[in-house]
Amino acid sequence: MKKVVKFGGSSLASARQFKKVGDIIRSDKTRRYVIPSAPGKRNSKDEKVTDMLYACYDAASTGASYKKILERIRSRYMEIIDGLDLNLDHEFDRIEENFVKGIGRDYAASRGEYLNGQIMAAYLGYEFIDAAEVIFFDEEGNFEADSTNQELSERLEHVERAVIPGFYGSMHDGSIKTFSRGGSDITGSIVARAIHADMYENWTDVSGFLVTDPRIVENPAVIETITYKELRELAYMGAGVLHEDAIFPVRKEGIPINIRNTNRPEDKGTLIVESTCRKPRYTITGIAGRKGFCSVNIEKAMMNAEVGFGRKVLQVFENYGISFEHMPSGIDTMSIMLHQDEFEEYEQSVIAGIHRAVHPDAVELESGLALIAVVGRGMKATRGTAGRIFSALAHARINVKMIDQGSSELNIIIGVKDADFEQAIQAIYNIFILADM
Ligand code: ASP
């Protein structure tokens, strides 16, 4: 049995947190490969080391004063290594030299993980493997999955236990390249794939995925098991915790991910799997949503008989590089739902383009819409799910502007007014989770 364990920034923000992480790793011998993030926030007012590194680099590379912020970064690490037989002076000298030289922002940001990796390796007595030697990006900065997988699996084959810092790798010319923010999750997944791990544990500061956003619903239930597909749907609609791209490497290998809480290691967390026979506890797995959509409503008599109508309309959006979210249609009507901020700049050109392309009777815009995704494998072949959603919304006096159920029966998307968003989520939560508890 082999596990890859990734620890997020808040799990490694201080000496106290490091101690908890050490205990977690030592309590299970199969936790052999460790992926640390950079130190995160110790409390809500604190700063993430990654943000401090960006700021420090921007100052140092442009000749502005940077010593104070570098000192603050150094003291974050000093607090962590206090009591450890480790000296980071030479590392900081080299970092400072490179910053002043203007070596690159990605290099700067990556030092947070790099230093935490050094510390973690010393702390555990594990081998340190620099991610720059095993994770690769092409000249355009795209992650190279195949060469990385090969190098990493060969390298780790004979290494019993190792620490590999998250978030970065290197380009062919040797320069450092990072993933997007929160990218240590991706590193963990890549390592899990390379060593054919039995489990990828992702340790954070919550006890797993919550059924919905705790800022909207007080104390929502934790999701025990979720499939990759369901997670994709929820993550797309804004549910956080794991980096969106982190599921792809492990998904290829059918490796489960377990989201765990460093501050409550006794909690089981959420298990993310390819497929499962386990019956979900509730009919729905999760509810997520986003505000800030608009719709372009097109009307034309006899639209249904006009071959190629939809294609011509969508071509107009494609011409402006705008992707659409949903496209509910009637016999003589068609609506295209879009992200308002992506669309605003082009709205008049798009309307003109649609007129030219399909000569509609009318084109209308509606803004201030929110989309809510109700997701769950348990909905498949279960009668009455849609009925329950809509009666809950009707009782809450919420008008439904759009409905879209995918053929997979994995989700139902509902469009409501922005102003009704929170209340709609609460109503759906109440009917499926509270009522079934
Ligand atoms: N430290 C990086 C960030 O703050 C990457 C990570 O934590 O995963 O985004």
CSV table of C-alpha atoms and ligand atoms in Angstrom, one decimal:
chain,number,residue,atom,x,y,z
A,1,MET,CA,0.0,0.0,0.0
A,2,LYS,CA,1.3,3.4,-1.0
A,3,LYS,CA,-0.2,6.8,-0.3
A,4,VAL,CA,0.7,10.2,-1.6
A,5,VAL,CA,-0.2,12.9,1.0
A,6,LYS,CA,-0.5,16.6,0.1
A,7,PHE,CA,-0.7,19.2,2.7
A,8,GLY,CA,-2.2,22.7,2.0
A,9,GLY,CA,-0.9,26.0,3.1
A,10,SER,CA,-2.9,26.4,6.3
A,11,SER,CA,-1.8,22.9,7.3
A,12,LEU,CA,1.8,24.1,7.1
A,13,ALA,CA,1.5,27.7,8.3
A,14,SER,CA,3.4,27.4,11.6
A,15,ALA,CA,5.5,25.2,13.7
A,16,ARG,CA,2.4,24.0,15.5
A,17,GLN,CA,0.8,22.9,12.2
A,18,PHE,CA,4.0,21.2,11.1
A,19,LYS,CA,3.9,19.1,14.3
A,20,LYS,CA,0.3,18.0,13.5
A,21,VAL,CA,1.4,17.1,10.0
A,22,GLY,CA,4.4,15.1,11.2
A,23,ASP,CA,2.1,13.1,13.6
A,24,ILE,CA,-0.3,12.4,10.7
A,25,ILE,CA,2.5,11.1,8.5
A,26,ARG,CA,4.2,9.1,11.1
A,27,SER,CA,0.9,7.4,12.2
A,28,ASP,CA,0.6,5.6,8.9
A,29,LYS,CA,3.7,4.0,7.3
A,30,THR,CA,2.0,3.9,3.9
A,31,ARG,CA,2.2,7.7,3.7
A,32,ARG,CA,5.4,7.6,1.8
A,33,TYR,CA,5.3,10.6,-0.6
A,34,VAL,CA,4.7,14.0,0.8
A,35,ILE,CA,3.7,17.1,-1.2
A,36,PRO,CA,3.8,20.4,0.8
A,37,SER,CA,2.3,23.8,-0.2
A,38,ALA,CA,3.9,27.0,0.9
A,39,PRO,CA,3.0,28.3,4.4
A,40,GLY,CA,-0.5,29.8,4.2
A,41,LYS,CA,-2.5,32.0,6.5
A,42,ARG,CA,-2.3,31.4,10.3
A,43,ASN,CA,-5.5,33.3,10.8
A,44,SER,CA,-7.9,35.3,8.6
A,45,LYS,CA,-5.8,38.5,8.8
A,46,ASP,CA,-2.6,36.8,7.9
A,47,GLU,CA,-0.8,36.7,4.6
A,48,LYS,CA,0.2,33.7,2.4
A,49,VAL,CA,3.9,33.3,1.9
A,50,THR,CA,3.2,32.9,-1.9
A,51,ASP,CA,1.6,36.4,-2.0
A,52,MET,CA,4.5,37.8,0.0
A,53,LEU,CA,7.0,36.3,-2.4
A,54,TYR,CA,5.3,37.8,-5.5
A,55,ALA,CA,5.3,41.2,-3.8
A,56,CYS,CA,8.9,40.9,-2.7
A,57,TYR,CA,10.0,39.8,-6.2
A,58,ASP,CA,8.1,42.7,-7.9
A,59,ALA,CA,9.9,45.2,-5.7
A,60,ALA,CA,13.4,43.6,-5.9
A,61,SER,CA,13.3,43.1,-9.6
A,62,THR,CA,12.4,46.7,-10.3
A,63,GLY,CA,14.9,48.3,-8.0
A,64,ALA,CA,12.3,49.2,-5.3
A,65,SER,CA,12.9,48.4,-1.6
A,66,TYR,CA,12.3,44.8,-0.8
A,67,LYS,CA,14.4,44.0,2.3
A,68,LYS,CA,11.5,44.5,4.8
A,69,ILE,CA,9.2,42.0,3.1
A,70,LEU,CA,12.0,39.5,2.5
A,71,GLU,CA,12.7,39.8,6.3
A,72,ARG,CA,9.1,39.0,7.0
A,73,ILE,CA,9.2,36.0,4.7
A,74,ARG,CA,12.4,34.8,6.4
A,75,SER,CA,10.9,35.2,9.9
A,76,ARG,CA,7.9,33.0,8.8
A,77,TYR,CA,10.3,30.2,8.1
A,78,MET,CA,12.5,30.9,11.1
A,79,GLU,CA,9.4,30.3,13.3
A,80,ILE,CA,8.7,27.0,11.6
A,81,ILE,CA,12.3,25.7,11.8
A,82,ASP,CA,12.8,26.7,15.4
A,83,GLY,CA,14.2,23.7,17.1
A,84,LEU,CA,15.2,21.9,13.9
A,85,ASP,CA,18.8,21.3,13.0
A,86,LEU,CA,18.4,23.2,9.7
A,87,ASN,CA,20.0,26.4,8.4
A,88,LEU,CA,18.3,28.2,5.5
A,89,ASP,CA,20.7,31.2,5.3
A,90,HIS,CA,22.4,30.1,2.1
A,91,GLU,CA,19.0,29.4,0.5
A,92,PHE,CA,17.8,32.9,1.4
A,93,ASP,CA,21.0,34.4,0.0
A,94,ARG,CA,20.5,32.7,-3.3
A,95,ILE,CA,16.8,33.7,-3.5
A,96,GLU,CA,17.7,37.3,-2.8
A,97,GLU,CA,20.4,37.3,-5.5
A,98,ASN,CA,18.0,35.7,-8.0
A,99,PHE,CA,15.2,38.2,-7.2
A,100,VAL,CA,17.5,41.2,-7.7
A,101,LYS,CA,18.6,39.6,-11.0
A,102,GLY,CA,15.0,39.4,-12.1
A,103,ILE,CA,15.0,35.7,-12.7
A,104,GLY,CA,11.2,35.5,-13.0
A,105,ARG,CA,7.9,35.6,-11.0
A,106,ASP,CA,7.3,31.9,-11.2
A,107,TYR,CA,10.7,31.2,-9.7
A,108,ALA,CA,9.8,33.7,-7.0
A,109,ALA,CA,6.4,32.1,-6.1
A,110,SER,CA,7.8,28.6,-6.2
A,111,ARG,CA,10.3,29.3,-3.4
A,112,GLY,CA,7.5,29.0,-0.9
A,113,GLU,CA,7.0,25.3,-1.7
A,114,TYR,CA,10.7,24.7,-2.3
A,115,LEU,CA,11.7,25.9,1.2
A,116,ASN,CA,8.7,24.1,2.9
A,117,GLY,CA,9.9,21.0,1.1
A,118,GLN,CA,13.4,21.3,2.4
A,119,ILE,CA,12.0,21.8,5.9
A,120,MET,CA,9.6,18.9,5.7
A,121,ALA,CA,12.2,16.5,4.4
A,122,ALA,CA,14.6,17.4,7.3
A,123,TYR,CA,11.7,17.2,9.8
A,124,LEU,CA,10.7,13.7,8.6
A,125,GLY,CA,14.1,12.3,7.6
A,126,TYR,CA,12.7,11.8,4.0
A,127,GLU,CA,14.6,12.4,0.8
A,128,PHE,CA,14.1,15.8,-0.8
A,129,ILE,CA,13.4,15.8,-4.5
A,130,ASP,CA,13.2,19.1,-6.3
A,131,ALA,CA,10.1,19.3,-8.4
A,132,ALA,CA,12.1,21.1,-11.1
A,133,GLU,CA,13.9,17.8,-11.8
A,134,VAL,CA,10.8,15.7,-12.3
A,135,ILE,CA,7.9,17.9,-13.4
A,136,PHE,CA,8.0,19.4,-16.9
A,137,PHE,CA,6.4,22.1,-19.0
A,138,ASP,CA,6.8,22.8,-22.7
A,139,GLU,CA,8.0,26.2,-24.2
A,140,GLU,CA,4.4,27.5,-24.1
A,141,GLY,CA,4.2,26.7,-20.4
A,142,ASN,CA,1.8,23.8,-20.8
A,143,PHE,CA,2.3,20.9,-18.5
A,144,GLU,CA,3.9,17.8,-20.1
A,145,ALA,CA,2.1,14.9,-18.7
A,146,ASP,CA,3.9,12.0,-20.4
A,147,SER,CA,7.5,13.0,-20.0
A,148,THR,CA,6.7,14.0,-16.4
A,149,ASN,CA,5.1,10.7,-15.7
A,150,GLN,CA,8.0,8.7,-17.1
A,151,GLU,CA,10.7,10.7,-15.3
A,152,LEU,CA,8.8,10.7,-12.0
A,153,SER,CA,8.0,7.0,-11.9
A,154,GLU,CA,11.6,6.1,-12.8
A,155,ARG,CA,13.0,8.4,-10.2
A,156,LEU,CA,10.6,7.3,-7.4
A,157,GLU,CA,10.9,3.6,-8.1
A,158,HIS,CA,13.9,3.3,-5.8
A,159,VAL,CA,13.0,5.9,-3.3
A,160,GLU,CA,11.1,4.6,-0.4
A,161,ARG,CA,10.0,7.9,1.1
A,162,ALA,CA,10.3,11.4,-0.4
A,163,VAL,CA,9.2,15.0,-0.1
A,164,ILE,CA,8.4,16.7,-3.4
A,165,PRO,CA,7.4,20.4,-3.2
A,166,GLY,CA,4.1,21.2,-4.9
A,167,PHE,CA,3.1,23.9,-7.4
A,168,TYR,CA,6.0,24.1,-9.8
A,169,GLY,CA,8.3,22.3,-12.2
A,170,SER,CA,10.6,23.4,-15.0
A,171,MET,CA,10.7,24.3,-18.7
A,172,HIS,CA,13.2,22.8,-21.1
A,173,ASP,CA,15.6,25.7,-20.6
A,174,GLY,CA,15.7,25.0,-16.9
A,175,SER,CA,13.6,28.0,-15.8
A,176,ILE,CA,11.0,27.5,-13.2
A,177,LYS,CA,7.3,27.3,-14.1
A,178,THR,CA,4.3,27.1,-11.7
A,179,PHE,CA,0.8,25.8,-12.2
A,180,SER,CA,-2.0,28.3,-11.5
A,181,ARG,CA,-2.7,29.2,-7.9
A,182,GLY,CA,-3.5,26.3,-5.7
A,183,GLY,CA,-1.5,24.1,-8.0
A,184,SER,CA,0.1,21.9,-5.3
A,185,ASP,CA,-3.1,19.8,-5.6
A,186,ILE,CA,-2.1,19.0,-9.1
A,187,THR,CA,1.4,18.0,-8.1
A,188,GLY,CA,0.0,15.6,-5.6
A,189,SER,CA,-2.2,14.0,-8.2
A,190,ILE,CA,0.7,13.8,-10.7
A,191,VAL,CA,2.9,12.0,-8.1
A,192,ALA,CA,0.0,9.6,-7.2
A,193,ARG,CA,-0.4,8.7,-10.8
A,194,ALA,CA,3.4,8.1,-11.3
A,195,ILE,CA,3.8,5.7,-8.4
A,196,HIS,CA,0.4,4.0,-8.9
A,197,ALA,CA,-0.7,5.1,-5.4
A,198,ASP,CA,-3.5,3.3,-3.7
A,199,MET,CA,-4.8,6.6,-2.4
A,200,TYR,CA,-4.1,10.3,-2.8
A,201,GLU,CA,-4.8,12.1,0.5
A,202,ASN,CA,-5.3,15.8,0.2
A,203,TRP,CA,-5.1,17.4,3.7
A,204,THR,CA,-6.6,20.8,4.2
A,205,ASP,CA,-8.5,22.7,6.9
A,206,VAL,CA,-12.0,21.4,6.3
A,207,SER,CA,-13.4,17.9,6.9
A,208,GLY,CA,-14.1,17.3,3.2
A,209,PHE,CA,-16.5,18.7,0.6
A,210,LEU,CA,-19.6,20.3,2.0
A,211,VAL,CA,-22.9,19.8,0.3
A,212,THR,CA,-23.1,23.5,-0.3
A,213,ASP,CA,-21.4,26.8,0.4
A,214,PRO,CA,-21.2,27.4,4.2
A,215,ARG,CA,-21.5,31.2,3.5
A,216,ILE,CA,-25.0,30.5,2.3
A,217,VAL,CA,-26.2,27.6,4.4
A,218,GLU,CA,-25.2,27.3,8.0
A,219,ASN,CA,-23.1,24.3,8.9
A,220,PRO,CA,-23.9,22.2,5.8
A,221,ALA,CA,-23.4,18.4,5.8
A,222,VAL,CA,-20.2,16.9,4.6
A,223,ILE,CA,-20.3,14.8,1.4
A,224,GLU,CA,-19.0,11.3,2.3
A,225,THR,CA,-18.4,9.9,-1.2
A,226,ILE,CA,-18.5,11.8,-4.5
A,227,THR,CA,-17.6,10.7,-8.0
A,228,TYR,CA,-15.1,12.5,-10.2
A,229,LYS,CA,-17.9,13.5,-12.5
A,230,GLU,CA,-20.1,14.9,-9.8
A,231,LEU,CA,-17.1,16.8,-8.5
A,232,ARG,CA,-16.4,18.3,-12.0
A,233,GLU,CA,-20.0,19.6,-12.1
A,234,LEU,CA,-19.8,21.2,-8.6
A,235,ALA,CA,-16.3,22.6,-9.1
A,236,TYR,CA,-17.2,24.1,-12.4
A,237,MET,CA,-20.0,25.9,-10.5
A,238,GLY,CA,-17.6,27.3,-8.1
A,239,ALA,CA,-17.3,24.8,-5.2
A,240,GLY,CA,-13.7,25.2,-4.0
A,241,VAL,CA,-11.4,23.0,-1.9
A,242,LEU,CA,-9.5,21.2,-4.7
A,243,HIS,CA,-7.9,22.7,-7.8
A,244,GLU,CA,-10.0,21.9,-10.8
A,245,ASP,CA,-7.2,20.3,-12.7
A,246,ALA,CA,-6.1,18.0,-9.9
A,247,ILE,CA,-8.5,15.2,-10.7
A,248,PHE,CA,-7.2,14.5,-14.2
A,249,PRO,CA,-4.0,12.6,-13.5
A,250,VAL,CA,-5.5,10.3,-10.8
A,251,ARG,CA,-8.7,9.9,-12.7
A,252,LYS,CA,-6.7,8.3,-15.6
A,253,GLU,CA,-5.5,5.7,-13.1
A,254,GLY,CA,-8.6,5.2,-11.1
A,255,ILE,CA,-6.9,6.4,-7.9
A,256,PRO,CA,-9.3,7.7,-5.2
A,257,ILE,CA,-8.7,11.1,-3.5
A,258,ASN,CA,-9.5,11.5,0.1
A,259,ILE,CA,-9.9,15.1,1.4
A,260,ARG,CA,-8.9,15.2,5.0
A,261,ASN,CA,-8.7,17.8,7.8
A,262,THR,CA,-5.3,18.3,9.4
A,263,ASN,CA,-6.9,19.8,12.4
A,264,ARG,CA,-9.4,16.9,12.8
A,265,PRO,CA,-7.5,13.8,11.6
A,266,GLU,CA,-10.1,11.6,13.1
A,267,ASP,CA,-12.7,12.8,10.6
A,268,LYS,CA,-13.0,10.5,7.5
A,269,GLY,CA,-13.4,13.4,5.1
A,270,THR,CA,-14.6,13.1,1.6
A,271,LEU,CA,-13.7,10.2,-0.7
A,272,ILE,CA,-13.6,11.1,-4.4
A,273,VAL,CA,-13.9,8.0,-6.6
A,274,GLU,CA,-14.4,7.0,-10.2
A,275,SER,CA,-17.5,5.0,-9.5
A,276,THR,CA,-19.1,3.4,-6.4
A,277,CYS,CA,-21.9,1.0,-5.4
A,278,ARG,CA,-22.2,2.9,-2.1
A,279,LYS,CA,-25.6,4.4,-1.9
A,280,PRO,CA,-25.4,8.2,-1.4
A,281,ARG,CA,-26.7,9.3,1.9
A,282,TYR,CA,-29.1,11.8,0.3
A,283,THR,CA,-30.7,11.9,-3.2
A,284,ILE,CA,-28.5,14.8,-4.1
A,285,THR,CA,-24.7,15.0,-3.6
A,286,GLY,CA,-24.2,18.7,-3.7
A,287,ILE,CA,-25.5,22.1,-4.7
A,288,ALA,CA,-23.3,24.9,-6.2
A,289,GLY,CA,-24.0,27.9,-8.2
A,290,ARG,CA,-22.8,31.2,-9.5
A,291,LYS,CA,-24.1,34.7,-10.1
A,292,GLY,CA,-23.3,37.0,-12.9
A,293,PHE,CA,-24.9,35.4,-16.0
A,294,CYS,CA,-26.9,36.9,-18.7
A,295,SER,CA,-29.0,35.5,-21.5
A,296,VAL,CA,-29.5,36.5,-25.1
A,297,ASN,CA,-33.0,35.6,-26.1
A,298,ILE,CA,-33.7,35.2,-29.8
A,299,GLU,CA,-37.2,35.0,-31.3
A,300,LYS,CA,-38.1,34.1,-34.9
A,301,ALA,CA,-41.3,32.7,-36.3
A,302,MET,CA,-40.7,29.2,-37.8
A,303,MET,CA,-37.3,29.0,-36.2
A,304,ASN,CA,-37.8,25.2,-35.8
A,305,ALA,CA,-37.9,24.6,-39.5
A,306,GLU,CA,-34.8,26.6,-40.4
A,307,VAL,CA,-31.9,24.2,-40.8
A,308,GLY,CA,-28.6,25.5,-39.5
A,309,PHE,CA,-30.2,28.3,-37.4
A,310,GLY,CA,-28.4,27.2,-34.2
A,311,ARG,CA,-25.1,26.9,-35.9
A,312,LYS,CA,-25.3,30.3,-37.4
A,313,VAL,CA,-26.1,31.9,-34.1
A,314,LEU,CA,-23.3,30.1,-32.2
A,315,GLN,CA,-20.9,31.1,-35.0
A,316,VAL,CA,-21.4,34.7,-34.0
A,317,PHE,CA,-20.4,34.0,-30.4
A,318,GLU,CA,-17.4,32.0,-31.7
A,319,ASN,CA,-16.3,34.9,-33.8
A,320,TYR,CA,-15.9,36.9,-30.6
A,321,GLY,CA,-14.3,34.1,-28.7
A,322,ILE,CA,-17.2,33.9,-26.2
A,323,SER,CA,-18.1,30.5,-24.8
A,324,PHE,CA,-21.7,29.8,-23.8
A,325,GLU,CA,-22.9,27.9,-20.8
A,326,HIS,CA,-26.4,26.7,-21.7
A,327,MET,CA,-28.8,26.9,-24.6
A,328,PRO,CA,-32.4,26.2,-23.7
A,329,SER,CA,-34.7,26.5,-26.7
A,330,GLY,CA,-38.4,26.5,-27.7
A,331,ILE,CA,-40.1,26.1,-31.1
A,332,ASP,CA,-39.5,29.7,-32.1
A,333,THR,CA,-37.2,30.9,-29.4
A,334,MET,CA,-33.6,30.2,-28.3
A,335,SER,CA,-31.7,31.5,-25.4
A,336,ILE,CA,-28.0,31.5,-24.9
A,337,MET,CA,-26.7,31.8,-21.4
A,338,LEU,CA,-23.3,33.5,-20.9
A,339,HIS,CA,-21.0,34.9,-18.3
A,340,GLN,CA,-21.9,38.6,-18.2
A,341,ASP,CA,-18.4,39.9,-17.7
A,342,GLU,CA,-17.1,38.0,-20.8
A,343,PHE,CA,-20.0,39.2,-22.9
A,344,GLU,CA,-20.4,42.8,-22.0
A,345,GLU,CA,-17.6,44.1,-24.1
A,346,TYR,CA,-19.0,42.6,-27.3
A,347,GLU,CA,-22.8,42.8,-26.6
A,348,GLN,CA,-23.7,45.3,-29.3
A,349,SER,CA,-21.5,43.6,-31.9
A,350,VAL,CA,-23.0,40.2,-31.1
A,351,ILE,CA,-26.6,41.5,-31.4
A,352,ALA,CA,-25.7,43.0,-34.8
A,353,GLY,CA,-24.0,39.8,-35.8
A,354,ILE,CA,-27.1,37.8,-34.9
A,355,HIS,CA,-29.3,40.1,-37.0
A,356,ARG,CA,-27.0,39.7,-39.9
A,357,ALA,CA,-26.7,35.9,-39.6
A,358,VAL,CA,-30.3,34.8,-39.0
A,359,HIS,CA,-32.6,37.8,-39.4
A,360,PRO,CA,-34.6,37.2,-36.2
A,361,ASP,CA,-37.8,38.9,-35.2
A,362,ALA,CA,-36.3,40.1,-31.9
A,363,VAL,CA,-33.2,39.8,-29.8
A,364,GLU,CA,-33.4,40.7,-26.1
A,365,LEU,CA,-30.8,40.7,-23.4
A,366,GLU,CA,-31.5,39.8,-19.8
A,367,SER,CA,-28.9,40.3,-17.1
A,368,GLY,CA,-28.5,39.6,-13.4
A,369,LEU,CA,-29.1,35.8,-13.6
A,370,ALA,CA,-27.7,33.1,-11.4
A,371,LEU,CA,-27.3,29.4,-12.2
A,372,ILE,CA,-27.6,26.7,-9.6
A,373,ALA,CA,-26.4,23.1,-10.3
A,374,VAL,CA,-28.1,20.4,-8.2
A,375,VAL,CA,-25.8,17.4,-8.7
A,376,GLY,CA,-26.1,13.8,-7.7
A,377,ARG,CA,-25.7,10.3,-9.0
A,378,GLY,CA,-28.6,9.3,-6.8
A,379,MET,CA,-30.9,11.4,-9.0
A,380,LYS,CA,-30.6,8.9,-11.8
A,381,ALA,CA,-33.7,6.9,-12.2
A,382,THR,CA,-35.2,8.4,-9.0
A,383,ARG,CA,-38.6,9.8,-9.6
A,384,GLY,CA,-39.6,13.2,-8.3
A,385,THR,CA,-36.3,14.9,-7.8
A,386,ALA,CA,-37.1,17.7,-10.2
A,387,GLY,CA,-40.6,17.9,-8.6
A,388,ARG,CA,-39.1,18.3,-5.2
A,389,ILE,CA,-36.7,21.1,-6.3
A,390,PHE,CA,-39.4,23.1,-8.0
A,391,SER,CA,-42.0,22.8,-5.3
A,392,ALA,CA,-39.3,23.8,-2.8
A,393,LEU,CA,-38.6,26.9,-4.9
A,394,ALA,CA,-42.3,27.6,-5.4
A,395,HIS,CA,-42.8,27.5,-1.6
A,396,ALA,CA,-39.9,29.9,-1.2
A,397,ARG,CA,-41.6,32.2,-3.8
A,398,ILE,CA,-38.8,32.0,-6.2
A,399,ASN,CA,-39.4,32.2,-9.9
A,400,VAL,CA,-37.4,29.8,-12.1
A,401,LYS,CA,-36.1,31.4,-15.2
A,402,MET,CA,-34.5,28.4,-16.8
A,403,ILE,CA,-34.3,24.6,-16.4
A,404,ASP,CA,-31.7,22.3,-17.9
A,405,GLN,CA,-31.3,18.6,-17.2
A,406,GLY,CA,-28.4,16.9,-18.8
A,407,SER,CA,-29.1,13.5,-20.4
A,408,SER,CA,-26.7,11.9,-17.9
A,409,GLU,CA,-29.3,12.7,-15.2
A,410,LEU,CA,-26.4,13.7,-13.1
A,411,ASN,CA,-27.5,17.3,-12.7
A,412,ILE,CA,-30.3,19.7,-13.0
A,413,ILE,CA,-29.4,23.3,-13.7
A,414,ILE,CA,-31.7,26.1,-12.6
A,415,GLY,CA,-31.6,29.7,-13.6
A,416,VAL,CA,-32.9,32.3,-11.1
A,417,LYS,CA,-32.6,36.0,-10.6
A,418,ASP,CA,-29.3,37.0,-8.8
A,419,ALA,CA,-31.4,38.4,-6.0
A,420,ASP,CA,-33.0,34.9,-5.3
A,421,PHE,CA,-29.7,33.0,-5.5
A,422,GLU,CA,-29.0,32.4,-1.8
A,423,GLN,CA,-32.6,31.7,-0.8
A,424,ALA,CA,-33.0,29.2,-3.7
A,425,ILE,CA,-29.9,27.3,-2.5
A,426,GLN,CA,-31.2,27.3,1.0
A,427,ALA,CA,-34.6,26.0,-0.1
A,428,ILE,CA,-33.1,23.1,-2.1
A,429,TYR,CA,-30.8,22.2,0.7
A,430,ASN,CA,-33.7,22.1,3.2
A,431,ILE,CA,-35.8,19.9,1.1
A,432,PHE,CA,-33.1,17.3,0.3
A,433,ILE,CA,-30.8,17.3,3.3
A,434,LEU,CA,-32.6,18.7,6.3
A,435,ALA,CA,-35.8,16.8,5.4
A,436,ASP,CA,-33.9,13.5,5.0
A,437,MET,CA,-31.6,13.8,8.0
B,1,ASP,N1,1.2,28.2,-2.7
B,1,ASP,C1,0.5,28.3,-3.9
B,1,ASP,C2,-0.7,29.2,-3.8
B,1,ASP,O1,-0.8,29.9,-2.8
B,1,ASP,C3,0.1,26.9,-4.4
B,1,ASP,C4,-0.7,26.1,-3.4
B,1,ASP,O2,-0.8,26.4,-2.3
B,1,ASP,O3,-1.2,25.0,-3.9
B,1,ASP,O4,-1.5,29.3,-4.7
